[in-house]
PDB file of N, CA and C in Angstrom:
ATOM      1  N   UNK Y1114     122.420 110.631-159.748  1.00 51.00           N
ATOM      2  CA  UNK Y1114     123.164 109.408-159.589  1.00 51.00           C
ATOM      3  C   UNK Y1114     122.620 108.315-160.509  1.00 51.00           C
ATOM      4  N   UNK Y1115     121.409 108.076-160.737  1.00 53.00           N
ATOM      5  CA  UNK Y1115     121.106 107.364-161.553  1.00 53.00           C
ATOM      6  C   UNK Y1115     121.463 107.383-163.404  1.00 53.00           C
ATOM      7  N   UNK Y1116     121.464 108.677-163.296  1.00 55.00           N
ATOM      8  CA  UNK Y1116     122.045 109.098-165.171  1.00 55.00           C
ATOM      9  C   UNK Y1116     123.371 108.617-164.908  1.00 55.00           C
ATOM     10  N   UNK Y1117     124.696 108.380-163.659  1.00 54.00           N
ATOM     11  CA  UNK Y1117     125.448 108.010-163.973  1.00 54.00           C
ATOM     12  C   UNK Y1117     125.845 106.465-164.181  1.00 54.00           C
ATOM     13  N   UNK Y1118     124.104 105.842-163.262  1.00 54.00           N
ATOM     14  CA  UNK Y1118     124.627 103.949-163.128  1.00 54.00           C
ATOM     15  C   UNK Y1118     124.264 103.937-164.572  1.00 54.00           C
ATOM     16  N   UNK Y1119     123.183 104.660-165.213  1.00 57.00           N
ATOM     17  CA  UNK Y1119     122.557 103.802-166.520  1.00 57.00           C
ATOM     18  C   UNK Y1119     123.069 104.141-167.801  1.00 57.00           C
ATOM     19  N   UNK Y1120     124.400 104.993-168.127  1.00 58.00           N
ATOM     20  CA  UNK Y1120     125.515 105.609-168.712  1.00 58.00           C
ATOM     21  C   UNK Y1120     126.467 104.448-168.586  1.00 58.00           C
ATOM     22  N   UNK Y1121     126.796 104.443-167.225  1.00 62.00           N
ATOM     23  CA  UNK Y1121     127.565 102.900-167.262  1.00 62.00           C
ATOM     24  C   UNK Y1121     127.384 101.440-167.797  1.00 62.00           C
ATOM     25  N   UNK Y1122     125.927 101.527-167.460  1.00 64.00           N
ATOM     26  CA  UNK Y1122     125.074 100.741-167.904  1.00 64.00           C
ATOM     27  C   UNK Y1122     124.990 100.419-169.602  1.00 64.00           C
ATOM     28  N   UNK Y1123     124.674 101.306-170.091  1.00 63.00           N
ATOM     29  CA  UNK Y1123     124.852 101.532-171.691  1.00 63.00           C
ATOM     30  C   UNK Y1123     125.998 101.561-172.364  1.00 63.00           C
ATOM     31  N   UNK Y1124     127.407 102.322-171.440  1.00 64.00           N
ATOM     32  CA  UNK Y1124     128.775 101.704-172.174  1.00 64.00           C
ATOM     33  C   UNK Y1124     129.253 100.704-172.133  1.00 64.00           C
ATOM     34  N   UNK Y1125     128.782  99.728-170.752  1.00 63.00           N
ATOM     35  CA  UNK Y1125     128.830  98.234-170.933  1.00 63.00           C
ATOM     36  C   UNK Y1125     128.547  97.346-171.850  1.00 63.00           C
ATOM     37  N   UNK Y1126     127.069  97.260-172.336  1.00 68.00           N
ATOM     38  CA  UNK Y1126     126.325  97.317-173.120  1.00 68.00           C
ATOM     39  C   UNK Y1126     127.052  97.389-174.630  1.00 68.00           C
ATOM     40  N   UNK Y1127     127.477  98.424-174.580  1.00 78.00           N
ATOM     41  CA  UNK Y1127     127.718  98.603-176.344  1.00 78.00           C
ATOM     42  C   UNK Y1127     129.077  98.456-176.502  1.00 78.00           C
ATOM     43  N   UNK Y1128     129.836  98.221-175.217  1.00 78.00           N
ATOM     44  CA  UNK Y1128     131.414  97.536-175.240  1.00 78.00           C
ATOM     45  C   UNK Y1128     131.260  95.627-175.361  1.00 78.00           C
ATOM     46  N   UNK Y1129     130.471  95.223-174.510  1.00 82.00           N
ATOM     47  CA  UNK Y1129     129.881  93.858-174.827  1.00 82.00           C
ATOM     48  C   UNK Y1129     129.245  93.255-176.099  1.00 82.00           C
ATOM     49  N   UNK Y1130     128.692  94.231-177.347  1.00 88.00           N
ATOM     50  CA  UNK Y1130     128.364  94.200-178.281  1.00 88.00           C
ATOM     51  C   UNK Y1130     129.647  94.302-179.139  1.00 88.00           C
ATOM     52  N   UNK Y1131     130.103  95.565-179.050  1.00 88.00           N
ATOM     53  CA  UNK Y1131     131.991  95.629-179.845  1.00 88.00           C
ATOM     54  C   UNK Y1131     132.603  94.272-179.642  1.00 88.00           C
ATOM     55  N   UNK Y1132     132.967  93.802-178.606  1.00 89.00           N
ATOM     56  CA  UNK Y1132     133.852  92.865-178.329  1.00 89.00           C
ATOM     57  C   UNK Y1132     132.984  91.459-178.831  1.00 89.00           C
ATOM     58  N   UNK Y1133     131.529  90.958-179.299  1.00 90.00           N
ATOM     59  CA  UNK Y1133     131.123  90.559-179.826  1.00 90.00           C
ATOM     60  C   UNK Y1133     131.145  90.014-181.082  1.00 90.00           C
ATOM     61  N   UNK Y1134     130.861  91.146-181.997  1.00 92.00           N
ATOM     62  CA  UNK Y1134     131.074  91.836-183.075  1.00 92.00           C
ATOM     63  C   UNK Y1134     132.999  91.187-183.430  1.00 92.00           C
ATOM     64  N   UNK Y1135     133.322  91.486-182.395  1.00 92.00           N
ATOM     65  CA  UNK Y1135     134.985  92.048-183.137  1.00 92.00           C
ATOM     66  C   UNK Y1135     135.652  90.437-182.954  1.00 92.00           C
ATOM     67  N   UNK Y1136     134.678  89.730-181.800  1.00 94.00           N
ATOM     68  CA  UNK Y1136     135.445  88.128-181.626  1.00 94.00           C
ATOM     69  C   UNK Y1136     134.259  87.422-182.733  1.00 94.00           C
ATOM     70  N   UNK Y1137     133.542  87.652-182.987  1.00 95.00           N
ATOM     71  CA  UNK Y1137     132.692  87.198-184.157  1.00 95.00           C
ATOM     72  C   UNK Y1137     133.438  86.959-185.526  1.00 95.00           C
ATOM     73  N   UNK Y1138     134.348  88.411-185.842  1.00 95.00           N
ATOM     74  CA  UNK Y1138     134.665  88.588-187.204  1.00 95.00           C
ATOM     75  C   UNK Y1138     136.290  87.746-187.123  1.00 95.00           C
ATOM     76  N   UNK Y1139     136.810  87.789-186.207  1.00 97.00           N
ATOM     77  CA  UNK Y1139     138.084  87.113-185.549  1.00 97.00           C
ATOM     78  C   UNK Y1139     137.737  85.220-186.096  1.00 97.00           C
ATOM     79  N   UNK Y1140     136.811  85.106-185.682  1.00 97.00           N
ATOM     80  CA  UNK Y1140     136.213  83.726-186.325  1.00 97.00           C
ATOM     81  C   UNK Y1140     135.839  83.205-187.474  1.00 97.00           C
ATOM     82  N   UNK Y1141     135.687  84.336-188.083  1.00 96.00           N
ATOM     83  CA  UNK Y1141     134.725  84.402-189.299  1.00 96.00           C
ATOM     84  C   UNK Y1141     136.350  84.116-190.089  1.00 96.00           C
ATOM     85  N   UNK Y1142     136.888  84.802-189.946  1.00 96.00           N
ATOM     86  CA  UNK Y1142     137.942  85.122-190.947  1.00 96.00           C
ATOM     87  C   UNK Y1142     138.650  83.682-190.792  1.00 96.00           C
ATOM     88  N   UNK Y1143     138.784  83.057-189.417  1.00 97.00           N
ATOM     89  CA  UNK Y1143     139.543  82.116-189.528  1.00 97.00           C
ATOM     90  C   UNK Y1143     138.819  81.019-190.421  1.00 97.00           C
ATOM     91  N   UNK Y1144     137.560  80.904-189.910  1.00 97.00           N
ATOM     92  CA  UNK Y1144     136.933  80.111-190.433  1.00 97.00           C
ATOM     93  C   UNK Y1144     137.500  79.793-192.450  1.00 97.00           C
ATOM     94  N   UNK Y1145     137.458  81.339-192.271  1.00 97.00           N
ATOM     95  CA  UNK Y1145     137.616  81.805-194.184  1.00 97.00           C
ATOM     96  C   UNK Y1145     138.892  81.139-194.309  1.00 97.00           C
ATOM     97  N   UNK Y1146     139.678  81.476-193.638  1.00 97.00           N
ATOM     98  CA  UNK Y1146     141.055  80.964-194.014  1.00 97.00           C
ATOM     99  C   UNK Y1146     141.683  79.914-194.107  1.00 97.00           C
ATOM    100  N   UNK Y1147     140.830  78.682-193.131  1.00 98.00           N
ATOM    101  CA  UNK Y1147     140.525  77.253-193.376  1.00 98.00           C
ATOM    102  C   UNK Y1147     140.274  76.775-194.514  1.00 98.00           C
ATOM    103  N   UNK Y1148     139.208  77.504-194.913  1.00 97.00           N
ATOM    104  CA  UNK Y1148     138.440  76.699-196.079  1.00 97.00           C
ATOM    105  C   UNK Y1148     139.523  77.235-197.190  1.00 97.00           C
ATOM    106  N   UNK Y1149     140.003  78.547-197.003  1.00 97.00           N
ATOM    107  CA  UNK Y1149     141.239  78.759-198.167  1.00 97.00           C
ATOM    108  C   UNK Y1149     142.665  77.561-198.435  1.00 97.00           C
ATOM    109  N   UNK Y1150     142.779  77.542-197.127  1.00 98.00           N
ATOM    110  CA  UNK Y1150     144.077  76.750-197.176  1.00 98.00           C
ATOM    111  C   UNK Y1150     143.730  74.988-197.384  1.00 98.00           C
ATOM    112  N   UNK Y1151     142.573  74.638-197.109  1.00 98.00           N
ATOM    113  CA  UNK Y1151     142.216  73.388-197.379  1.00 98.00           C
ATOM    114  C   UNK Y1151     141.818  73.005-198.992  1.00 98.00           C
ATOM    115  N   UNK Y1152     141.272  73.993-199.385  1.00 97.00           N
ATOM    116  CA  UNK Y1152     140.807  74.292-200.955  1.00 97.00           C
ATOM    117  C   UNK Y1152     142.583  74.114-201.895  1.00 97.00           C
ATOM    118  N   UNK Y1153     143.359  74.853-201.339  1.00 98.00           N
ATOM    119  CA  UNK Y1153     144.581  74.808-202.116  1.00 98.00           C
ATOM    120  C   UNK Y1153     145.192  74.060-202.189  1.00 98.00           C
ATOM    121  N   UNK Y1154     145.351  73.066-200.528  1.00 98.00           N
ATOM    122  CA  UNK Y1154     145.520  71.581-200.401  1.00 98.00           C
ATOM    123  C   UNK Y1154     144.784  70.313-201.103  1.00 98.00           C
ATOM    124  N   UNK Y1155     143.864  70.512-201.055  1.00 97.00           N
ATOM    125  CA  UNK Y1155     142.926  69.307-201.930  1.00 97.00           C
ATOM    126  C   UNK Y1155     143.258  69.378-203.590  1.00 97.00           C
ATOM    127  N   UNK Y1156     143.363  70.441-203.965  1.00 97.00           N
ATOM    128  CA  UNK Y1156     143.675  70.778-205.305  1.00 97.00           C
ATOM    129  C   UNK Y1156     144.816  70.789-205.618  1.00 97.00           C
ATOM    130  N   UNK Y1157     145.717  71.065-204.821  1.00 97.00           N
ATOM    131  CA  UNK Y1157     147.432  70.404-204.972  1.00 97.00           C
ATOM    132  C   UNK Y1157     147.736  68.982-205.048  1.00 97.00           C
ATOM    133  N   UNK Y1158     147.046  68.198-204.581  1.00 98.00           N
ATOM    134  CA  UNK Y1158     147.441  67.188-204.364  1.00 98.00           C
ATOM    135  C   UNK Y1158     146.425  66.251-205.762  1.00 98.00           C
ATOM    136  N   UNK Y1159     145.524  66.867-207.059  1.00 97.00           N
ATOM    137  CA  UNK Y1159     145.017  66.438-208.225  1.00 97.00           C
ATOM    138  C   UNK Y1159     146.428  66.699-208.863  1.00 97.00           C
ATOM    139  N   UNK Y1160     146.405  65.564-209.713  1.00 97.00           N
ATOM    140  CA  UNK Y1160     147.586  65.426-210.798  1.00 97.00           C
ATOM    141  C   UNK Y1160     147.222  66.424-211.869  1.00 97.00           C
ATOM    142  N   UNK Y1161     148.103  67.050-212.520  1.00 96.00           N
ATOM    143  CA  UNK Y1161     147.908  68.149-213.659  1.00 96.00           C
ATOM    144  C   UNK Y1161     146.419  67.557-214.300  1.00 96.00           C
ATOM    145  N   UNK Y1162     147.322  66.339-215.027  1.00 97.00           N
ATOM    146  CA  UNK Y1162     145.808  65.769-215.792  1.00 97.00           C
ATOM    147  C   UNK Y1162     144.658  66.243-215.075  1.00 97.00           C
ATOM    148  N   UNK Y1163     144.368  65.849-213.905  1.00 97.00           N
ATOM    149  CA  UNK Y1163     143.085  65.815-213.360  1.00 97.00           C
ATOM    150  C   UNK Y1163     143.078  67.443-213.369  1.00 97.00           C
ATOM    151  N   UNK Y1164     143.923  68.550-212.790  1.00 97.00           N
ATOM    152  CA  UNK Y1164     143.321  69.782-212.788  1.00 97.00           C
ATOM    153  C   UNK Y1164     143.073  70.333-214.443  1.00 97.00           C
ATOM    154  N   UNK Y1165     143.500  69.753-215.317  1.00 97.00           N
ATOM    155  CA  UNK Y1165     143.277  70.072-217.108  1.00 97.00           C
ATOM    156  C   UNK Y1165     142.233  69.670-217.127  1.00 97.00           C
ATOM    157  N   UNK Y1166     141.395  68.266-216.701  1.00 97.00           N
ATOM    158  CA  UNK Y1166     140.433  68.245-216.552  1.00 97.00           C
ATOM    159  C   UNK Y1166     138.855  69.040-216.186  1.00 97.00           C
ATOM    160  N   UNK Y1167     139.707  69.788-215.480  1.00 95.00           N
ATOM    161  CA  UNK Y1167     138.908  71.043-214.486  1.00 95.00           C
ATOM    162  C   UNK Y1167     139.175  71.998-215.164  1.00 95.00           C
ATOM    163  N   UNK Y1168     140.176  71.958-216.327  1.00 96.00           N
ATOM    164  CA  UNK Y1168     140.062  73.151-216.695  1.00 96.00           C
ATOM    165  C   UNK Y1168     140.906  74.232-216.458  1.00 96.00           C
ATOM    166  N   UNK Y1169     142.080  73.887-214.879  1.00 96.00           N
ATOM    167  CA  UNK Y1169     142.738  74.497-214.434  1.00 96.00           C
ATOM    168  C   UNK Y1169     144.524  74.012-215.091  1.00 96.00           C
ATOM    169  N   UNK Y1170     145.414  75.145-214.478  1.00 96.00           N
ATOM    170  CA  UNK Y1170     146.302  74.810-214.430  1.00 96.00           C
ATOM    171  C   UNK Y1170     146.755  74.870-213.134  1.00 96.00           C
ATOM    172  N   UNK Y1171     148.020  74.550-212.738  1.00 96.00           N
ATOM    173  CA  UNK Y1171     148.995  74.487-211.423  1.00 96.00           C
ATOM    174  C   UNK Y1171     148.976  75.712-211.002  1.00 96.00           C
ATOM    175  N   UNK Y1172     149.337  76.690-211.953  1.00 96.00           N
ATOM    176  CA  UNK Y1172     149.433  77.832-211.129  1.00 96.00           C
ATOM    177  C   UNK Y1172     148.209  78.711-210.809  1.00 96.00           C
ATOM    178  N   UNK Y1173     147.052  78.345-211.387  1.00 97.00           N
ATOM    179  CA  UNK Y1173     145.890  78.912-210.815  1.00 97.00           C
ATOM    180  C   UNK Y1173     145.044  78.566-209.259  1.00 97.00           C
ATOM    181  N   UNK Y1174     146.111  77.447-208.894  1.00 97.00           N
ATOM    182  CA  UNK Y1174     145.606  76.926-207.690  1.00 97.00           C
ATOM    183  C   UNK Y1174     145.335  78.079-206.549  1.00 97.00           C
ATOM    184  N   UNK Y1175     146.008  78.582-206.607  1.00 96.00           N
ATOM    185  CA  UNK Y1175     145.721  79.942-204.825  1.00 96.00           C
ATOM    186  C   UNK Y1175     144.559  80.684-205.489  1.00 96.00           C
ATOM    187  N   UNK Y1176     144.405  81.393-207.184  1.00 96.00           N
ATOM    188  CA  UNK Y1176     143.738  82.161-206.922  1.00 96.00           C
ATOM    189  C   UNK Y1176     142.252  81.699-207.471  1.00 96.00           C
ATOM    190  N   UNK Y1177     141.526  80.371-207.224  1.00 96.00           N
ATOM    191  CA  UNK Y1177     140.872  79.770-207.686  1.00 96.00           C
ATOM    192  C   UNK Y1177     140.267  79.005-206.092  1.00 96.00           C
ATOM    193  N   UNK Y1178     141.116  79.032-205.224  1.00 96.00           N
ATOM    194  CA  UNK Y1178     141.173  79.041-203.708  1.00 96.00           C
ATOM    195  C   UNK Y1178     140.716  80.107-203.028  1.00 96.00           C
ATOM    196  N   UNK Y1179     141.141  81.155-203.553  1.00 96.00           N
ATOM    197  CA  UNK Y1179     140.806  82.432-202.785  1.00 96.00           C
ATOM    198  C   UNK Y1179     139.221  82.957-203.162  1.00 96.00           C
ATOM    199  N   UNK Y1180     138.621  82.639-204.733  1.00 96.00           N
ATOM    200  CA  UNK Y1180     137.560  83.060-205.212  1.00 96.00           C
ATOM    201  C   UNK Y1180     136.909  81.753-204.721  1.00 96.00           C
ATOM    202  N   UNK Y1181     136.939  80.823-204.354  1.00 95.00           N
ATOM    203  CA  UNK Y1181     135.873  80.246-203.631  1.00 95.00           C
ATOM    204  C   UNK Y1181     135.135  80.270-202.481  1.00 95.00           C
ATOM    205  N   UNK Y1182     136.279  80.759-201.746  1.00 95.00           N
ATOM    206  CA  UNK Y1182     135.843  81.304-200.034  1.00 95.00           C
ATOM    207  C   UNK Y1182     136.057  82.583-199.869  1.00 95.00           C
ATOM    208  N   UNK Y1183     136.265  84.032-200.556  1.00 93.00           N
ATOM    209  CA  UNK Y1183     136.347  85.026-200.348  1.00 93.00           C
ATOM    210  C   UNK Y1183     135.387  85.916-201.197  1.00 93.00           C
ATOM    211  N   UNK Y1184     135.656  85.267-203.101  1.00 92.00           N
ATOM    212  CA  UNK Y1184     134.184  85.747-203.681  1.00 92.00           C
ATOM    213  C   UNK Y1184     135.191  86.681-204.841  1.00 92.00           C
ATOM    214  N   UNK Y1185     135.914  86.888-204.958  1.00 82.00           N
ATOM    215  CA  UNK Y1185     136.818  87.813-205.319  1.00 82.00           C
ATOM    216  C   UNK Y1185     138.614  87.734-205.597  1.00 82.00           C
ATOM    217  N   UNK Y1186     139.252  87.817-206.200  1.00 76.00           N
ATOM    218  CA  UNK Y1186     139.708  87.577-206.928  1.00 76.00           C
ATOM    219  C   UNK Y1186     141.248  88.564-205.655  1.00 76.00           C
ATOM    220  N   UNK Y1187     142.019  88.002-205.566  1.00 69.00           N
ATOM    221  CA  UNK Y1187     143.162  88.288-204.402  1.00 69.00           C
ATOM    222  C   UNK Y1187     143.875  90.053-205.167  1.00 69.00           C
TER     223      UNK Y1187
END
């Protein structure tokens, strides 16, 4: 009887860790996706001039957004 409480015991355990883990990355991502969509906003709203300035154009805005908070290129 005891191999069966501490079996229970241990799938608790490593289901409480999963669901951890899995609401962890649930956050993470949003988190990511904030900083994506705020990055594309702040930079939409620089006048061309100012993004030529930077070096950018208009249409590089998303994927210049995405390599700042993801690391990598969409």
């Amino acid at each position: 009887m005891a191999f069966a409480t501490d079996t229970r015991r241990a799938a608790a355990h490593h289901l409480s860790e999963d669901l951890s883990v899995a609401v962890y990355a649930a956050m993470q991502r949003i988190t990511n996706y904030r900083a994506y969509r705020s990055t594309i906003r702040e930079l939409s709203e620089l006048s061309s001039h100012d993004l030529a300035d930077l070096g950018l154009h208009r249409s590089e805005i998303r994927r210049v957004a995405h390599e700042s908070v993801y690391g990598t290129r969409p």
